[in-house]
XYZ file of C-alpha atoms in Angstrom:
671
model
C -44.850 11.605 -31.896
C -46.261 12.254 -35.410
C -46.572 16.014 -35.071
C -43.151 16.287 -33.476
C -41.586 14.441 -36.432
C -43.446 16.679 -38.945
C -42.425 19.888 -37.246
C -38.857 18.632 -37.055
C -38.597 18.103 -40.829
C -40.174 21.474 -41.639
C -38.024 23.217 -39.072
C -34.938 21.661 -40.595
C -35.815 22.940 -44.089
C -36.582 26.439 -42.796
C -33.392 26.385 -40.767
C -31.352 25.432 -43.827
C -32.725 28.358 -45.821
C -32.234 30.834 -42.982
C -28.737 29.602 -42.159
C -27.649 29.984 -45.796
C -29.314 33.416 -46.150
C -27.962 34.937 -42.934
C -24.206 34.515 -43.719
C -24.672 35.853 -47.256
C -26.530 38.956 -46.038
C -24.026 39.466 -43.211
C -21.022 39.241 -45.547
C -22.579 41.606 -48.123
C -23.543 44.225 -45.546
C -20.167 43.986 -43.833
C -18.379 44.537 -47.151
C -20.525 47.589 -48.023
C -20.083 49.148 -44.582
C -16.335 48.524 -44.581
C -15.925 50.013 -48.050
C -17.942 53.117 -47.171
C -16.128 53.663 -43.860
C -12.754 53.360 -45.570
C -13.769 55.909 -48.225
C -15.093 58.242 -45.532
C -11.870 57.915 -43.516
C -9.696 58.827 -46.491
C -11.976 61.725 -47.542
C -12.092 63.182 -44.035
C -8.345 63.021 -43.604
C -7.917 64.656 -47.009
C -10.400 67.416 -46.120
C -8.821 68.295 -42.779
C -5.344 67.968 -44.298
C -6.311 70.441 -47.047
C -7.651 72.788 -44.366
C -4.347 72.548 -42.499
C -2.352 73.329 -45.667
C -4.644 76.267 -46.411
C -4.146 77.620 -42.908
C -0.407 77.243 -43.385
C -0.423 79.341 -46.539
C -2.619 82.092 -45.068
C -0.531 82.340 -41.903
C 2.863 82.127 -43.608
C 3.166 85.973 -43.917
C 2.256 86.419 -40.270
C 4.988 83.904 -39.294
C 7.451 85.615 -41.610
C 6.807 89.048 -40.100
C 6.261 87.727 -36.558
C 2.719 89.060 -36.519
C 0.923 86.923 -33.937
C -2.241 89.054 -34.082
C -2.713 88.443 -37.799
C -2.013 84.778 -37.300
C -4.651 84.600 -34.544
C -7.227 86.310 -36.772
C -6.540 83.800 -39.532
C -6.972 80.886 -37.098
C -10.194 82.466 -35.803
C -11.774 81.967 -39.214
C -12.006 78.258 -38.286
C -15.081 79.021 -36.201
C -16.971 78.684 -39.462
C -15.815 75.018 -39.493
C -17.581 73.555 -36.406
C -15.913 70.175 -37.022
C -12.575 71.785 -36.011
C -12.268 71.966 -32.212
C -8.858 73.527 -31.905
C -5.967 74.913 -34.004
C -2.512 76.208 -33.247
C 0.453 77.715 -35.028
C 4.044 77.002 -33.916
C 7.043 79.053 -35.112
C 10.201 77.553 -36.547
C 11.636 77.120 -33.016
C 8.640 74.963 -32.006
C 7.116 77.590 -29.722
C 3.349 78.181 -29.692
C 2.816 81.301 -31.842
C -1.008 81.573 -32.093
C -3.996 79.321 -31.178
C -7.715 78.844 -31.540
C -10.168 76.768 -29.421
C -13.872 76.323 -30.085
C -14.490 75.996 -26.306
C -12.348 76.687 -23.242
C -12.258 72.928 -22.446
C -10.439 72.338 -25.758
C -7.723 74.938 -25.243
C -5.036 72.357 -24.409
C -2.335 72.119 -27.077
C 0.726 69.905 -27.505
C 3.839 71.570 -25.999
C 5.864 70.807 -29.122
C 4.849 70.296 -32.754
C 5.395 67.050 -34.583
C 6.381 66.402 -38.185
C 3.734 65.941 -40.858
C 1.450 63.530 -38.963
C -2.134 62.306 -39.369
C -3.504 60.189 -36.498
C -6.731 59.361 -34.713
C -6.722 60.314 -31.033
C -9.826 58.826 -29.396
C -12.795 60.415 -31.167
C -10.653 63.249 -32.696
C -8.477 63.515 -35.804
C -5.119 65.241 -35.172
C -3.057 66.701 -38.083
C 0.335 68.478 -38.101
C 1.498 70.288 -41.294
C 4.775 72.103 -41.858
C 4.593 75.740 -43.169
C 7.170 76.369 -45.889
C 7.446 79.540 -47.981
C 10.065 80.120 -50.666
C 11.890 76.995 -49.534
C 12.188 78.331 -45.969
C 10.633 76.447 -42.972
C 8.550 78.963 -41.055
C 6.571 76.802 -38.589
C 3.905 74.130 -38.050
C 0.086 74.127 -38.201
C -1.842 71.939 -35.676
C -5.545 71.041 -36.167
C -7.845 68.860 -33.975
C -11.247 67.997 -35.568
C -14.128 65.583 -34.981
C -13.517 62.046 -36.203
C -17.100 61.072 -37.168
C -16.233 57.557 -38.309
C -17.658 56.009 -35.104
C -21.014 57.788 -35.487
C -21.122 56.823 -39.132
C -20.352 53.186 -38.178
C -23.207 53.200 -35.622
C -25.627 54.532 -38.238
C -24.516 51.931 -40.757
C -24.817 49.166 -38.152
C -28.438 50.098 -37.498
C -29.187 50.170 -41.214
C -27.424 46.782 -41.669
C -29.424 45.209 -38.809
C -32.694 46.428 -40.303
C -31.721 45.121 -43.730
C -30.698 41.745 -42.212
C -34.016 41.391 -40.377
C -35.948 42.224 -43.533
C -33.875 39.772 -45.573
C -34.383 36.986 -42.997
C -38.137 37.631 -42.947
C -38.301 37.321 -46.722
C -36.137 34.167 -46.601
C -38.459 32.669 -43.965
C -41.550 33.336 -46.090
C -39.915 31.830 -49.161
C -38.746 28.757 -47.187
C -42.293 28.232 -45.862
C -43.548 28.128 -49.423
C -40.723 25.850 -50.626
C -40.886 23.368 -47.755
C -44.545 22.573 -48.464
C -43.553 21.557 -52.008
C -40.687 19.348 -50.806
C -42.008 17.859 -47.594
C -45.652 17.130 -48.509
C -44.862 13.916 -50.489
C -42.436 12.743 -47.789
C -45.004 13.367 -45.064
C -47.558 11.413 -47.081
C -45.183 8.413 -47.151
C -44.712 8.761 -43.418
C -48.447 8.817 -42.817
C -48.950 5.611 -44.846
C -46.110 3.935 -42.944
C -47.658 4.834 -39.591
C -51.028 3.481 -40.630
C -49.437 0.218 -41.789
C -47.692 -0.142 -38.429
C -50.787 0.731 -36.394
C -53.365 -1.278 -38.414
C -51.173 -4.085 -39.771
C -52.641 -3.407 -43.200
C -49.831 -4.134 -45.638
C -52.037 -3.426 -48.701
C -51.766 0.363 -48.252
C -49.808 2.315 -50.895
C -48.539 5.911 -51.111
C -49.747 8.273 -53.885
C -47.198 9.514 -56.422
C -47.606 13.255 -57.053
C -44.326 14.174 -58.796
C -41.763 12.781 -61.227
C -38.653 13.911 -59.364
C -36.546 12.119 -56.760
C -39.499 12.183 -54.349
C -41.549 10.276 -56.940
C -38.789 7.672 -57.162
C -38.897 7.433 -53.359
C -42.675 6.817 -53.471
C -42.254 4.033 -56.059
C -39.547 2.391 -53.973
C -41.724 2.605 -50.872
C -44.678 1.000 -52.662
C -42.500 -1.866 -53.985
C -41.167 -2.397 -50.485
C -44.739 -2.565 -49.121
C -45.658 -5.169 -51.755
C -42.679 -7.304 -50.710
C -43.565 -6.866 -47.034
C -47.159 -7.940 -47.776
C -45.946 -11.080 -49.518
C -43.633 -11.961 -46.638
C -46.416 -11.297 -44.155
C -48.658 -13.836 -45.888
C -45.832 -16.390 -45.946
C -45.110 -15.747 -42.267
C -48.757 -16.157 -41.366
C -48.843 -19.589 -42.940
C -45.564 -20.499 -41.274
C -46.932 -19.332 -37.929
C -49.892 -21.653 -38.250
C -47.503 -24.573 -38.729
C -45.340 -23.398 -35.834
C -48.323 -23.118 -33.521
C -49.160 -26.711 -34.259
C -45.591 -27.770 -33.586
C -45.571 -25.756 -30.358
C -48.701 -27.493 -29.182
C -47.063 -30.852 -29.894
C -43.843 -29.893 -28.170
C -45.520 -28.337 -25.172
C -46.745 -31.673 -24.021
C -43.304 -33.193 -24.498
C -41.734 -30.265 -22.653
C -43.952 -30.807 -19.652
C -42.670 -34.351 -19.433
C -39.085 -33.115 -19.707
C -39.682 -30.515 -16.994
C -41.030 -33.165 -14.694
C -37.901 -35.266 -15.207
C -35.724 -32.128 -14.769
C -37.312 -31.383 -11.408
C -36.504 -34.873 -10.268
C -32.970 -34.510 -11.618
C -32.460 -31.123 -9.917
C -33.560 -32.601 -6.636
C -31.013 -35.392 -7.011
C -28.283 -32.959 -8.099
C -29.028 -30.749 -5.091
C -28.688 -33.677 -2.750
C -25.447 -34.788 -4.400
C -24.127 -31.181 -4.335
C -24.894 -30.851 -0.640
C -23.097 -34.113 0.009
C -20.139 -32.951 -2.104
C -19.955 -29.591 -0.292
C -20.033 -31.358 3.057
C -17.268 -33.674 1.868
C -15.237 -30.691 0.618
C -15.611 -28.940 3.953
C -14.524 -32.045 5.787
C -11.625 -32.431 3.367
C -10.606 -28.781 3.875
C -10.710 -29.202 7.655
C -8.739 -32.419 7.389
C -6.208 -30.740 5.082
C -5.827 -27.813 7.445
C -5.411 -30.172 10.391
C -2.818 -32.160 8.438
C -0.931 -28.985 7.542
C -0.957 -27.875 11.174
C 0.223 -31.309 12.242
C 2.969 -31.206 9.624
C 4.083 -27.740 10.770
C 3.997 -28.902 14.392
C 6.081 -31.935 13.454
C 8.634 -29.753 11.655
C 8.825 -27.380 14.607
C 9.167 -30.337 16.978
C 11.993 -31.896 14.933
C 13.815 -28.575 14.586
C 13.571 -27.824 18.301
C 14.496 -31.361 19.317
C 17.440 -31.309 16.924
C 18.820 -28.252 18.682
C 17.975 -29.276 22.252
C 19.283 -32.843 21.918
C 22.428 -31.833 20.042
C 23.419 -29.336 22.747
C 24.078 -31.931 25.503
C 25.290 -34.435 22.873
C 27.851 -31.857 21.806
C 29.323 -31.779 25.312
C 29.171 -35.592 25.669
C 30.828 -36.369 22.331
C 33.226 -33.442 22.487
C 34.610 -34.209 25.938
C 34.500 -37.924 25.039
C 36.736 -37.225 22.045
C 39.118 -35.297 24.267
C 39.267 -38.232 26.710
C 39.772 -40.677 23.839
C 42.501 -38.630 22.159
C 46.014 -40.053 22.622
C 47.740 -37.090 21.005
C 48.085 -35.229 24.301
C 48.378 -36.576 27.841
C 45.619 -35.194 30.027
C 46.167 -34.634 33.737
C 43.866 -36.438 36.125
C 42.129 -33.214 37.106
C 41.190 -32.593 33.462
C 39.917 -36.132 33.029
C 37.746 -35.805 36.145
C 36.460 -32.437 34.964
C 35.684 -33.775 31.469
C 33.921 -36.785 33.007
C 31.783 -34.511 35.179
C 30.815 -32.462 32.106
C 29.832 -35.665 30.277
C 27.732 -36.817 33.245
C 26.077 -33.427 33.589
C 25.213 -33.335 29.877
C 23.981 -36.931 30.060
C 21.635 -36.124 32.957
C 20.317 -33.123 31.058
C 19.802 -35.268 27.960
C 17.954 -37.858 30.085
C 15.633 -35.164 31.446
C 14.880 -33.995 27.901
C 14.103 -37.513 26.760
C 11.882 -38.126 29.808
C 9.864 -34.967 29.067
C 9.418 -36.008 25.444
C 8.342 -39.501 26.481
C 5.909 -38.078 29.040
C 4.301 -35.887 26.412
C 4.128 -38.824 23.984
C 2.501 -41.064 26.608
C 0.012 -38.330 27.537
C -0.930 -37.679 23.913
C -1.375 -41.396 23.236
C -3.391 -41.891 26.473
C -0.896 -44.521 27.644
C 0.080 -42.707 30.855
C -1.185 -44.558 33.931
C -1.898 -42.497 37.052
C -2.455 -43.671 40.600
C -4.691 -41.066 42.255
C -4.499 -41.047 46.052
C -4.401 -38.531 48.914
C -1.064 -36.683 48.915
C 0.037 -34.419 51.771
C 1.327 -31.084 50.541
C 3.666 -30.431 53.486
C 5.952 -33.400 52.772
C 5.688 -32.878 49.006
C 6.734 -29.216 49.238
C 9.664 -30.068 51.564
C 10.946 -32.550 48.998
C 10.619 -29.983 46.217
C 12.385 -27.336 48.300
C 15.290 -29.699 48.931
C 15.616 -30.494 45.201
C 15.323 -26.907 43.891
C 17.457 -25.147 46.549
C 20.882 -25.820 44.919
C 19.828 -24.196 41.639
C 18.302 -21.251 43.523
C 21.399 -20.784 45.705
C 23.649 -20.544 42.637
C 21.750 -17.410 41.537
C 21.066 -16.026 45.005
C 17.315 -16.564 44.687
C 15.390 -16.795 47.987
C 12.737 -19.490 48.359
C 9.685 -19.048 50.590
C 7.591 -22.154 51.235
C 4.479 -22.236 53.472
C 4.408 -23.765 56.936
C 2.648 -27.086 57.440
C -0.943 -26.228 56.514
C -2.257 -29.753 56.890
C -3.724 -29.673 53.366
C -3.768 -32.705 51.107
C -4.984 -33.285 47.530
C -6.100 -36.172 45.324
C -3.218 -36.721 42.898
C -0.559 -39.081 41.602
C 2.399 -38.549 43.974
C 5.102 -38.889 41.325
C 3.342 -36.718 38.750
C 2.442 -34.041 41.310
C 6.110 -33.791 42.275
C 6.965 -33.521 38.566
C 4.431 -30.690 38.144
C 5.657 -28.741 41.177
C 9.325 -29.199 40.282
C 8.662 -27.967 36.746
C 6.897 -24.833 38.018
C 9.628 -24.197 40.611
C 12.383 -24.825 38.050
C 10.819 -22.300 35.667
C 10.422 -19.788 38.510
C 14.164 -20.086 39.220
C 15.359 -20.190 35.590
C 13.319 -17.195 34.450
C 13.845 -15.161 37.620
C 16.219 -12.259 38.008
C 19.458 -12.568 39.937
C 18.852 -12.480 43.712
C 15.135 -12.635 43.084
C 12.392 -14.328 45.089
C 10.125 -17.367 44.654
C 7.025 -17.611 46.875
C 4.926 -20.799 47.174
C 1.446 -20.611 48.738
C -1.270 -23.222 49.488
C -4.908 -22.162 49.929
C -8.095 -24.154 50.581
C -10.932 -23.018 48.296
C -14.654 -23.096 49.009
C -15.492 -25.725 46.374
C -13.504 -28.572 48.003
C -10.401 -27.697 46.016
C -6.869 -26.683 46.962
C -4.877 -23.983 45.140
C -1.064 -24.182 44.952
C 0.601 -21.038 43.485
C 4.237 -20.334 42.557
C 5.151 -16.647 42.239
C 8.462 -15.316 40.888
C 10.041 -11.869 40.478
C 11.271 -12.335 36.906
C 10.825 -10.107 33.874
C 7.205 -11.181 33.417
C 5.242 -11.847 30.244
C 3.276 -9.674 27.864
C -0.381 -10.544 27.064
C 0.529 -11.943 23.630
C 3.123 -14.199 25.259
C 0.593 -15.454 27.810
C -1.735 -16.455 24.969
C 0.941 -18.812 23.578
C 2.265 -19.973 26.937
C 0.991 -23.581 26.991
C 2.072 -24.379 23.436
C 5.031 -26.722 22.766
C 8.552 -25.241 22.808
C 7.422 -21.933 24.327
C 10.102 -20.553 26.627
C 8.053 -18.060 28.656
C 9.077 -15.348 26.230
C 12.837 -16.055 26.553
C 15.279 -16.659 23.722
C 16.037 -20.284 22.942
C 19.689 -20.028 23.833
C 19.121 -18.275 27.155
C 17.957 -21.328 29.154
C 18.062 -25.067 28.767
C 15.040 -27.256 28.144
C 12.696 -28.453 25.431
C 10.029 -25.831 25.920
C 7.415 -28.560 26.442
C 7.573 -28.652 30.231
C 4.511 -26.451 30.668
C 2.615 -28.505 28.092
C 3.360 -31.693 30.054
C 2.478 -29.905 33.302
C -0.875 -28.742 31.977
C -1.780 -32.198 30.645
C -0.758 -33.897 33.921
C -2.807 -31.462 36.014
C -5.848 -32.015 33.809
C -5.421 -35.818 33.987
C -5.459 -35.500 37.801
C -8.789 -33.662 37.610
C -7.375 -30.180 38.129
C -6.600 -27.081 36.138
C -3.684 -24.671 35.746
C -3.675 -20.921 35.153
C -1.043 -18.206 34.735
C -0.961 -14.465 35.225
C 1.930 -12.093 34.659
C 2.911 -8.436 34.701
C 5.806 -7.357 32.485
C 8.720 -6.166 34.609
C 7.232 -7.474 37.884
C 6.892 -11.237 37.628
C 4.551 -14.166 37.008
C 2.225 -16.402 39.031
C 1.484 -20.018 38.054
C -1.242 -21.787 40.029
C -2.809 -25.256 39.960
C -6.073 -26.325 41.540
C -6.690 -29.953 42.604
C -9.426 -31.753 44.509
C -8.975 -31.680 48.274
C -8.430 -34.963 50.163
C -10.164 -35.442 53.522
C -7.872 -38.168 54.936
C -4.221 -37.426 55.677
C -1.749 -39.534 53.640
C 1.409 -41.085 55.039
C 4.601 -39.026 54.898
C 6.950 -39.557 51.943
C 10.728 -39.525 52.074
C 12.470 -36.464 50.693
C 15.263 -36.483 48.128
C 17.495 -33.823 46.645
C 19.978 -33.211 43.907
C 22.399 -30.501 42.867
C 23.802 -29.051 39.676
C 27.395 -28.502 38.657
C 28.577 -25.263 37.028
C 31.952 -24.537 35.489
C 33.815 -21.459 34.369
C 36.630 -20.597 31.953
C 39.953 -19.083 32.735
C 40.831 -15.844 30.909
C 42.857 -16.063 27.730
C 46.576 -15.409 27.840
C 48.031 -12.655 25.651
C 50.784 -13.449 23.122
C 51.548 -12.940 19.414
C 49.711 -16.030 18.154
C 46.468 -15.670 16.106
C 43.424 -14.741 18.196
C 40.124 -16.679 18.095
C 36.911 -15.157 19.518
C 34.234 -17.679 20.610
C 30.723 -16.266 21.186
C 28.827 -18.889 23.251
C 26.442 -18.714 26.221
C 26.674 -22.402 27.225
C 29.579 -22.917 29.722
C 30.094 -26.596 28.804
C 30.381 -25.823 25.088
C 32.678 -22.910 25.881
C 34.978 -25.117 27.943
C 34.976 -27.849 25.283
C 36.100 -25.464 22.545
C 38.671 -23.935 24.908
C 40.187 -27.386 25.422
C 40.225 -28.048 21.675
C 41.981 -24.722 21.072
C 44.435 -25.381 23.901
C 45.384 -28.765 22.425
C 46.087 -27.120 19.042
C 48.616 -24.766 20.653
C 48.790 -22.446 17.591
C 46.028 -19.961 18.462
C 44.822 -18.127 21.550
C 41.178 -17.646 22.536
C 38.863 -15.075 24.099
C 35.132 -15.604 24.659
C 31.884 -13.680 25.034
C 28.602 -14.953 26.544
C 26.381 -12.936 24.184
C 26.452 -11.416 20.707
C 26.576 -7.768 21.768
C 29.720 -8.267 23.861
C 31.173 -10.425 21.074
C 30.732 -7.582 18.572
C 32.424 -5.123 20.932
C 35.362 -7.520 21.505
C 35.701 -8.102 17.749
C 35.886 -4.363 17.104
C 38.358 -3.816 19.943
C 40.762 -6.802 19.446
C 40.304 -7.629 15.715
C 40.597 -11.441 16.074
C 41.704 -13.537 13.085
C 38.752 -15.993 13.512
C 35.298 -15.797 15.120
C 33.287 -18.845 16.237
C 29.610 -17.871 16.548
C 26.710 -19.758 18.149
C 23.333 -19.101 16.489
C 20.934 -19.320 19.450
C 22.236 -16.573 21.724
C 20.395 -14.483 24.326
C 19.252 -11.125 22.998
C 20.866 -10.633 19.565
C 21.143 -13.994 17.765
C 24.174 -15.208 15.816
C 22.828 -14.428 12.331
C 21.989 -10.844 13.273
C 25.398 -10.468 14.898
C 27.005 -11.699 11.646
C 25.110 -9.008 9.748
C 26.489 -6.328 12.098
C 30.053 -7.626 11.681
C 29.790 -7.747 7.884
C 28.378 -4.214 7.759
C 31.335 -2.814 9.761
C 34.460 -2.236 7.586
C 36.616 -2.909 10.642
C 35.284 -6.487 11.045
C 33.889 -7.378 7.614
C 37.106 -9.222 6.626
C 37.103 -11.570 9.648
C 35.929 -15.124 8.726
C 33.011 -16.121 10.998
C 32.418 -19.862 11.556
C 28.953 -20.921 12.741
C 29.154 -23.428 15.616
C 25.572 -24.392 16.422
C 23.128 -27.181 17.214
C 20.808 -26.014 14.403
C 21.744 -28.919 12.133
C 18.797 -29.301 9.762
C 19.628 -29.203 6.049
C 17.736 -25.951 5.627
C 19.585 -24.405 8.593
C 22.981 -25.151 7.036
C 21.983 -23.715 3.638
C 20.502 -20.572 5.199
C 23.597 -20.083 7.381
C 26.027 -20.261 4.457
C 23.781 -17.982 2.422
C 23.798 -15.468 5.298
C 27.604 -15.164 4.986
C 29.154 -17.636 7.451
C 32.619 -18.813 6.318
C 31.926 -22.385 7.478
C 28.960 -24.047 9.214
C 29.947 -26.610 11.923
C 27.147 -28.421 13.761
C 26.954 -29.766 17.301
C 27.863 -32.326 18.588
C 31.275 -31.103 17.463
C 33.487 -33.316 15.316
C 36.932 -32.082 16.448
C 38.616 -32.809 13.117
C 35.908 -30.868 11.202
C 36.200 -27.909 13.582
C 40.003 -27.912 13.268
C 39.693 -28.124 9.466
C 37.349 -25.083 9.464
C 39.805 -23.161 11.694
C 42.743 -24.111 9.411
C 40.811 -22.924 6.325
C 40.034 -19.633 8.047
C 43.698 -19.127 9.029
C 44.737 -19.898 5.438
C 42.315 -17.293 4.107
C 43.618 -14.717 6.593
C 47.178 -15.478 5.457
C 46.190 -15.094 1.769
C 44.496 -11.752 2.459
C 47.688 -10.467 3.968
């Protein structure tokens, strides 16, 4: 470290001297060489130019008398000038008159002379001079001679390099002598400083050997060392006091550390308890959020499902109550049947909700006993056949297998009817439902219901037994709460069994339950049955009155609105069971008003509204939402989506008529 620092300082001083000497020498030598080369260039051009003029004068008579031989002899005298490689004489017409070449390789001459020109051509000097005698232009002299400037420059460069090396050597020797004078006092200060650091001897002082700036530096260094020595003594005394204080505090610190350890142990315990509480709180919060979301979903779904049958009940009830128009007896009977049908559907919905509530609260009482499957399946077949016949679905039930299970008779019938109802509802037209009963090896009986519907995808199967799941179908496509499978699963589990489902998209689904087998045969149970009413709408008549298009998949709601429109008498109506057909009818017939349900099979009402608004042919038609989605957020979102009015089910006839009147008024204003 010491030697490296010393060599660095000396090297810096030598480098400074050499770096200042080298540019000065280089500039001086470059100036001398440049000046000499310029003088040589001018002298050489002057010499060759004089030679060319002399040749012009001596050959002028030969040009005047057209004596090429004499001209050639005059040019041949240039062999005594070895610097001249070639010469030529051109007559006044620019033709080559006579020439001279030192060697055959240099016998190439320009085809035409140039004016008075002096130029460097590679390593040769080329000169043209005009020959004039008595004011008459006789011809042109051409000379090509060595241009020795490059050789002269190479010689000068070698001399300059030698001079530069000699100058740098002298500068290096002088700098070696000077740096010892300058650096020796500084190195002495450095040596004293190193010894002070290594030996901690602050009494050392540097020797002053000059009166210049270096001497001032030595004095300053010595004063600094005296101050450092004084501070060192003060610090030593202070350290003695500090050591005593440290010894006193060390004992106190040990006591504090002991208390800290106890405190850390307590803090760790409290932290662990707090973390456990936070985790429990997070789990509870998450559970509460899930419960809140489930409650919101339940209320939204129930709002729609309960309002749908209520819409038919209240709507047809208002028609029966209205005294404005006399209704024929056939209409009154038909309206009453629609009210009864909607009431039965509403009762089924309420029963399913109550069943789920009783199951969740553990208040459902079951009476487990042996139940014969033959009688039970005959009852179910009788009850489900009317719904299957309406869609042309074939039912296949097993023959009397003699199997019986341990179950609650009423709840088992509820489970089987729910599975069979789903198999019919979600089946394709003229499809098939197959019921099978199989005795398993572990004293259990398997009852499976297989349909030929559209099937379910794996992601749909994963969510199958969650509330309000419709087996992958759109909400408006089938009736029901979507909690039937949830109730079915809970009932099967309460009876000591289990339920499973498998499905293949495009082929169908299989739902199966397994219950404990009963060894004694139960008494036969009476069978019951029920049917379901369906209604249709007559086609709209064609006249010049305003046209209303109603897009609705529920026949009862469709008939109710048709009756309301018929009682108005000022508009005609056409209908569509789904949004896609509704869009096509709107484009084809351009109705003045469109009533749109939200929950439609396939494309829903909001998406259909977007298609209508995006089409210039239908964008001007006011679209009134007529839906059972009646939550406050649903209404706000519907109006924001672009619906002209938002009417909720059950329908208030005066509100619907007011919305239709407003739409007709807007159509009239647009015209």
